[in-house]
Amino acid sequence: MLVKQRRPRGFPPGPSPIPVIGNIMSLATEPHVFMKKQSEIHGQIFSLDLGGYSAVVLNGYDAIRECLYHQGDVFSDRPSLPLFMKMTKMGGLLNAKFGNGWIEHRQLARNSFRYFGSFQKPLDQKILEECMFFVDAIDEHKGKPFNPKHLVTNAVSNITNLIIFGERFTYDNCDFQHMIEIFSENVELAVSGWAFLYNAFPWIEYLPFGKHQKLFRNAAKVYNFLEQIIRRFSEGRVCNFPRHYIDDYLNKLDKSAGDLGTPYSRENLIYSVGELIIAGTETTTNTLRWAMLYMALYPNIQEKVHMELDSVLGSEKSPSLADKKRMPYVEAVLHEVLRFCNIVPLGIFRATTQDTLVSGYNIPKGTMVITNLYSVHFDEKYWCDPGTFSPHRFLDSNGNFVRREAFLPFSLGKRHCLGEHLARMEMFLFFTTMLQRFHLQFPPGTVPSLTPKLGMTLQPLPYSICAVRRQQ
Ligand code: HEM
């Protein structure tokens, strides 16, 4: 259970709370920035009062590595927040409690990524096929302004769709698009003030107003859609010949029939499918949308990307993963987008599995832990001038790509992102295919806002862009 006591003995210090609601109000705008500022006052490890329960916030690379890596087992749970309990009953995969159920679901998903990703054809070739649909759809705009959000979302989600359902969905599939839209709205609402209030005072469920009600309605619609689609794609299943993740899951479920301790269930299948779809879509889509925006904003950086693409690929050859080593500048740009834009600024909330001691502070079992990944990417100890967008920080003096230690967009430790490998493939292939064909620029006289839209992920506000065919 959550630590309900306000600041137990030896607990990290933190900002003074307001009676009843604690520090919730301070999280309304840019909570990651607020938390980094607080760490300059209270230290890298401090605490917040979230209206009757306490959370520990980890800031900067050193503190996050100490907890997530050196005390990996201790910091690998998810907090039993009322909202998460209501949404997934702490089952599924992403929100599952640390234990056997999580291990089994993570393994099953990882095996599916490997097996169904490369079923019949290598995964990079499948991604390239989607890249072609994607650039052809962009071409339909004929260089005129368009908002790339829906196109990028559809193309990216199709990669996880191939693994989960064995099929891609066409870009005009309104039902699927609507599901993704309201699911992604929930990713935003899950860290809204109303969500924190619901976690502190679950009885507000009975108030007829508030954004948490919207969140519940959206979730009901999403689960209903997923239930139907899972039923449709499991038709014709033949035991021992799984065609996709759903077949594989249902085979496991059949095999564990009668085992009272099994974590496999129809309900957990729905939760896992939903989590894989949204975790895979929202993040990679936002990274690519930011990458497009920054290319148009910095034509000199875009020009260097074009020069590298032209020298390695020319205009005809499609990019492949094997080309990645020969494209250090592209790699540097994508890494800088991930660092600078902080796609998942506060990670996914963690919790402690046992009492522990960190930097002299006592952190009891069940404490909610917030990992401020933004503060890692803006940690002055590890990054020079972190507030400047500069791909060069990932290059050495000879132009070779260099890995940087304090780079954690996928987090760290046992719960680190399961889809990192897949996401890296997608980002490289979508980005290179798009920039090989197009020059990106803003419609004349416009420069979009760089202020992110807040939520569990940071995404750009809607913007228009022109993708003009390149003459090579
Ligand atoms: C977890 C980032 C793409 C599936 C996470 C976490 C982060 C993250 C920060 C939290 C880990 C923690 O608890 O500390 C990203 C970014 C991506 C990306 C920046 C793209 C640029 C993907 C993709 C998939 C995926 C493509 C799968 C299709 C997951 C899952 C978890 C997770 C299942 C939960 C892991 C667990 O609880 O064991 N991701 N992710 N992610 N991600 Fe990703």
XYZ file of N, CA and C in Angstrom, residues 285-408:
372
model
N 5.833 8.582 -31.672
C 5.171 9.619 -32.464
C 5.630 11.000 -32.019
N 5.629 11.235 -30.711
C 6.029 12.563 -30.227
C 7.480 12.865 -30.559
N 8.337 11.851 -30.480
C 9.750 12.081 -30.816
C 9.864 12.517 -32.275
N 9.160 11.815 -33.165
C 9.253 12.164 -34.587
C 8.631 13.525 -34.873
N 7.540 13.841 -34.175
C 6.918 15.169 -34.381
C 7.858 16.282 -33.933
N 8.544 16.065 -32.794
C 9.532 17.071 -32.351
C 10.681 17.148 -33.351
N 11.118 15.988 -33.850
C 12.259 15.961 -34.780
C 11.916 16.762 -36.039
N 10.679 16.600 -36.544
C 10.265 17.340 -37.742
C 10.286 18.840 -37.454
N 9.735 19.188 -36.284
C 9.657 20.595 -35.911
C 11.056 21.223 -35.817
N 11.984 20.498 -35.172
C 13.333 21.064 -35.009
C 14.108 21.119 -36.323
N 13.805 20.199 -37.250
C 14.473 20.267 -38.554
C 14.045 21.526 -39.305
N 12.748 21.837 -39.233
C 12.268 23.043 -39.916
C 12.777 24.303 -39.206
N 12.927 24.202 -37.897
C 13.376 25.360 -37.113
C 14.860 25.656 -37.359
N 15.660 24.598 -37.542
C 17.103 24.766 -37.751
C 17.507 24.227 -39.124
N 17.316 25.031 -40.184
C 17.632 24.555 -41.543
C 19.093 24.127 -41.704
N 19.996 24.753 -40.926
C 21.415 24.365 -41.044
C 21.640 22.930 -40.549
N 20.904 22.534 -39.504
C 21.025 21.151 -38.996
C 20.390 20.198 -40.018
N 19.236 20.618 -40.555
C 18.568 19.779 -41.549
C 19.485 19.574 -42.770
N 20.198 20.641 -43.141
C 21.082 20.545 -44.312
C 22.185 19.500 -44.079
N 22.700 19.474 -42.851
C 23.757 18.481 -42.546
C 23.180 17.064 -42.602
N 21.934 16.919 -42.145
C 21.278 15.596 -42.224
C 21.163 15.204 -43.690
N 20.702 16.146 -44.530
C 20.553 15.862 -45.963
C 21.894 15.475 -46.587
N 22.953 16.194 -46.194
C 24.270 15.896 -46.787
C 24.706 14.477 -46.417
N 24.464 14.094 -45.166
C 24.862 12.744 -44.746
C 24.029 11.683 -45.484
N 22.726 11.948 -45.594
C 21.854 10.986 -46.290
C 22.286 10.846 -47.751
N 22.597 11.977 -48.371
C 22.990 11.929 -49.789
C 24.297 11.170 -49.969
N 25.231 11.379 -49.035
C 26.528 10.725 -49.248
C 26.436 9.228 -48.927
N 25.599 8.826 -47.991
C 25.535 7.397 -47.632
C 24.531 6.645 -48.518
N 23.403 7.279 -48.825
C 22.332 6.573 -49.539
C 22.133 7.030 -50.984
N 22.429 8.289 -51.252
C 22.039 8.850 -52.552
C 20.526 9.029 -52.551
N 19.932 9.154 -53.733
C 18.490 9.420 -53.744
C 17.665 8.154 -53.943
N 18.295 7.057 -54.359
C 17.524 5.861 -54.709
C 17.472 4.809 -53.609
N 18.629 4.534 -52.995
C 18.703 3.407 -52.048
C 17.899 3.712 -50.774
N 17.072 2.748 -50.362
C 16.329 2.941 -49.110
C 17.269 2.777 -47.930
N 17.016 3.520 -46.839
C 17.878 3.330 -45.668
C 17.691 1.940 -45.063
N 18.725 1.434 -44.428
C 18.573 0.170 -43.689
C 19.319 0.336 -42.371
N 19.052 -0.573 -41.447
C 19.692 -0.433 -40.132
C 21.207 -0.527 -40.245
N 21.666 -1.250 -41.264
C 23.113 -1.402 -41.452
C 23.773 -0.052 -41.746
N 22.978 0.914 -42.240
C 23.548 2.230 -42.571
C 23.756 3.115 -41.335
N 23.159 2.690 -40.224
C 23.173 3.545 -39.028
C 24.594 3.935 -38.616
N 25.505 2.969 -38.656
C 26.901 3.235 -38.235
C 27.536 4.326 -39.088
N 27.072 4.426 -40.337
C 27.683 5.413 -41.231
C 26.936 6.746 -41.197
N 26.007 6.870 -40.268
C 25.257 8.133 -40.174
C 25.333 8.718 -38.764
N 26.545 9.075 -38.322
C 26.668 9.587 -36.950
C 25.892 10.877 -36.733
N 25.766 11.696 -37.762
C 25.078 12.978 -37.554
C 23.584 12.754 -37.321
N 22.989 11.851 -38.113
C 21.566 11.524 -37.919
C 21.357 10.976 -36.501
N 22.247 10.089 -36.082
C 22.156 9.526 -34.736
C 22.227 10.628 -33.686
N 23.150 11.570 -33.908
C 23.325 12.665 -32.946
C 22.060 13.523 -32.886
N 21.450 13.777 -34.047
C 20.230 14.604 -34.069
C 19.113 13.894 -33.297
N 18.924 12.610 -33.573
C 17.825 11.899 -32.896
C 18.067 11.817 -31.380
N 19.329 11.640 -30.978
C 19.636 11.614 -29.542
C 19.371 12.979 -28.908
N 19.728 14.039 -29.640
C 19.515 15.376 -29.072
C 18.019 15.688 -28.963
N 17.228 15.201 -29.920
C 15.771 15.405 -29.817
C 15.262 14.701 -28.556
N 15.721 13.467 -28.337
C 15.262 12.729 -27.143
C 15.707 13.419 -25.855
N 16.936 13.948 -25.858
C 17.420 14.619 -24.645
C 16.678 15.925 -24.400
N 16.618 16.735 -25.442
C 16.120 18.103 -25.287
C 14.610 18.138 -25.084
N 13.896 17.225 -25.754
C 12.425 17.297 -25.741
C 11.807 16.491 -24.602
N 12.556 15.607 -23.982
C 12.075 14.892 -22.789
C 10.677 14.310 -22.974
N 10.601 13.298 -23.798
C 9.317 12.724 -24.194
C 8.525 12.207 -22.982
N 9.210 11.552 -22.044
C 8.516 11.087 -20.818
C 9.241 11.759 -19.640
N 8.906 13.021 -19.350
C 9.758 13.819 -18.451
C 9.870 13.268 -17.033
N 8.802 12.622 -16.553
C 8.850 12.098 -15.183
C 8.850 10.570 -15.172
N 9.240 9.952 -16.270
C 9.212 8.494 -16.355
C 7.814 7.977 -16.077
N 7.732 6.747 -15.621
C 6.448 6.203 -15.165
C 6.637 5.957 -13.667
N 5.671 6.404 -12.870
C 5.866 6.391 -11.421
C 6.286 5.001 -10.928
N 7.249 5.018 -10.056
C 7.739 3.775 -9.441
C 7.311 3.726 -7.981
N 7.622 2.589 -7.324
C 7.398 2.479 -5.880
C 8.447 1.526 -5.320
N 8.697 1.640 -4.018
C 9.701 0.771 -3.395
C 9.087 -0.560 -2.974
N 9.884 -1.636 -3.135
C 9.402 -2.976 -2.762
C 9.726 -3.308 -1.314
N 10.619 -2.526 -0.691
C 10.993 -2.764 0.717
C 11.537 -1.470 1.324
N 11.683 -1.445 2.654
C 12.285 -0.273 3.300
C 13.716 -0.135 2.799
N 14.163 1.094 2.601
C 15.546 1.252 2.143
C 16.144 2.561 2.650
N 17.465 2.663 2.482
C 18.202 3.850 2.916
C 18.945 4.394 1.694
N 18.705 5.659 1.354
C 19.425 6.279 0.229
C 19.930 7.649 0.677
N 21.221 7.867 0.484
C 21.859 9.135 0.862
C 21.463 9.563 2.279
N 21.369 8.602 3.175
C 21.051 8.897 4.576
C 19.557 9.039 4.868
N 18.712 8.952 3.849
C 17.264 9.085 4.078
C 16.603 7.712 4.164
N 15.600 7.609 5.022
C 14.801 6.376 5.102
C 13.642 6.468 4.122
N 13.509 5.474 3.292
C 12.356 5.436 2.378
C 11.631 4.116 2.629
N 10.436 4.201 3.204
C 9.736 2.962 3.550
C 9.215 2.208 2.331
N 8.968 0.928 2.527
C 8.332 0.084 1.502
C 7.015 0.722 1.046
N 6.738 0.672 -0.252
C 5.453 1.170 -0.758
C 5.442 2.665 -1.046
N 6.601 3.330 -0.891
C 6.636 4.774 -1.183
C 6.582 4.999 -2.696
N 5.772 5.950 -3.110
C 5.743 6.316 -4.523
C 7.013 7.100 -4.863
N 7.621 6.762 -6.008
C 8.882 7.394 -6.401
C 8.719 8.002 -7.799
N 9.071 9.289 -7.921
C 8.989 9.961 -9.222
C 10.414 10.150 -9.737
N 10.674 9.653 -10.940
C 12.017 9.787 -11.514
C 12.006 10.970 -12.480
N 12.632 12.052 -12.115
C 12.617 13.245 -12.964
C 13.682 13.102 -14.066
N 13.294 12.440 -15.161
C 14.241 12.184 -16.254
C 14.661 13.496 -16.928
N 13.763 14.475 -16.910
C 14.096 15.791 -17.450
C 15.331 16.357 -16.727
N 15.369 16.179 -15.400
C 16.489 16.736 -14.633
C 17.808 16.018 -14.952
N 17.714 14.781 -15.472
C 18.932 14.063 -15.882
C 19.472 14.709 -17.160
N 18.546 15.021 -18.073
C 18.953 15.564 -19.381
C 19.336 17.040 -19.324
N 18.999 17.670 -18.194
C 19.396 19.073 -18.002
C 20.333 19.185 -16.794
N 21.004 18.079 -16.465
C 21.901 18.035 -15.308
C 23.229 18.718 -15.687
N 23.483 19.877 -15.093
C 24.661 20.685 -15.473
C 25.966 19.948 -15.181
N 25.927 18.968 -14.279
C 27.155 18.220 -13.992
C 27.576 17.389 -15.216
N 26.606 16.994 -16.010
C 26.906 16.098 -17.138
C 26.745 16.747 -18.506
N 26.008 17.864 -18.585
C 25.763 18.481 -19.886
C 26.182 19.941 -19.851
N 26.935 20.339 -20.876
C 27.333 21.730 -20.957
C 26.215 22.483 -21.671
N 25.776 23.587 -21.135
C 24.730 24.411 -21.735
C 23.496 23.569 -22.137
N 22.895 22.872 -21.168
C 21.825 21.919 -21.514
C 20.607 22.542 -22.171
N 20.412 23.854 -21.985
C 19.226 24.500 -22.553
C 19.357 24.808 -24.042
N 20.493 24.433 -24.652
C 20.676 24.690 -26.089
C 20.512 23.393 -26.866
N 19.781 23.466 -27.990
C 19.618 22.286 -28.854
C 20.879 22.149 -29.699
N 21.683 21.131 -29.426
C 22.960 20.999 -30.141
C 23.343 19.531 -30.347
N 23.060 18.987 -31.547
C 23.411 17.584 -31.810
C 24.901 17.317 -31.640
N 25.727 18.368 -31.737
C 27.173 18.161 -31.666
C 27.630 17.566 -30.344
N 26.836 17.687 -29.308
C 27.264 17.147 -28.011
C 27.355 15.611 -28.076
N 26.771 15.015 -29.109
C 26.853 13.554 -29.265
C 27.910 13.153 -30.304
N 28.796 14.093 -30.666
C 29.838 13.781 -31.655
C 31.208 14.095 -31.063
N 32.228 13.304 -31.451
C 33.581 13.664 -31.018
C 34.218 14.591 -32.060
N 35.481 14.930 -31.845
C 36.087 15.929 -32.743
C 36.248 15.400 -34.167
N 36.177 14.061 -34.344
C 36.263 13.505 -35.702
C 34.880 13.260 -36.307
N 33.845 13.700 -35.628
C 32.487 13.523 -36.162
C 31.912 12.145 -35.881
N 32.576 11.345 -35.025
C 32.015 10.032 -34.678
C 30.961 10.185 -33.585
N 29.958 9.314 -33.640
C 28.913 9.362 -32.615
C 29.475 8.884 -31.268
N 29.158 9.618 -30.190
C 29.587 9.158 -28.854
C 28.375 9.015 -27.937
N 28.339 7.872 -27.231
C 27.265 7.660 -26.246
C 27.527 8.542 -25.032
N 26.479 9.038 -24.406
C 26.642 9.852 -23.204
C 25.949 9.142 -22.052
N 26.657 9.158 -20.905
C 26.172 8.404 -19.748
C 24.814 8.922 -19.245
N 24.716 10.237 -19.117
C 23.498 10.805 -18.517
C 22.398 10.997 -19.561
N 22.166 9.959 -20.332
C 21.137 10.004 -21.372
C 20.159 8.874 -21.066
N 19.005 9.225 -20.495
C 18.101 8.172 -20.024
C 16.657 8.352 -20.509
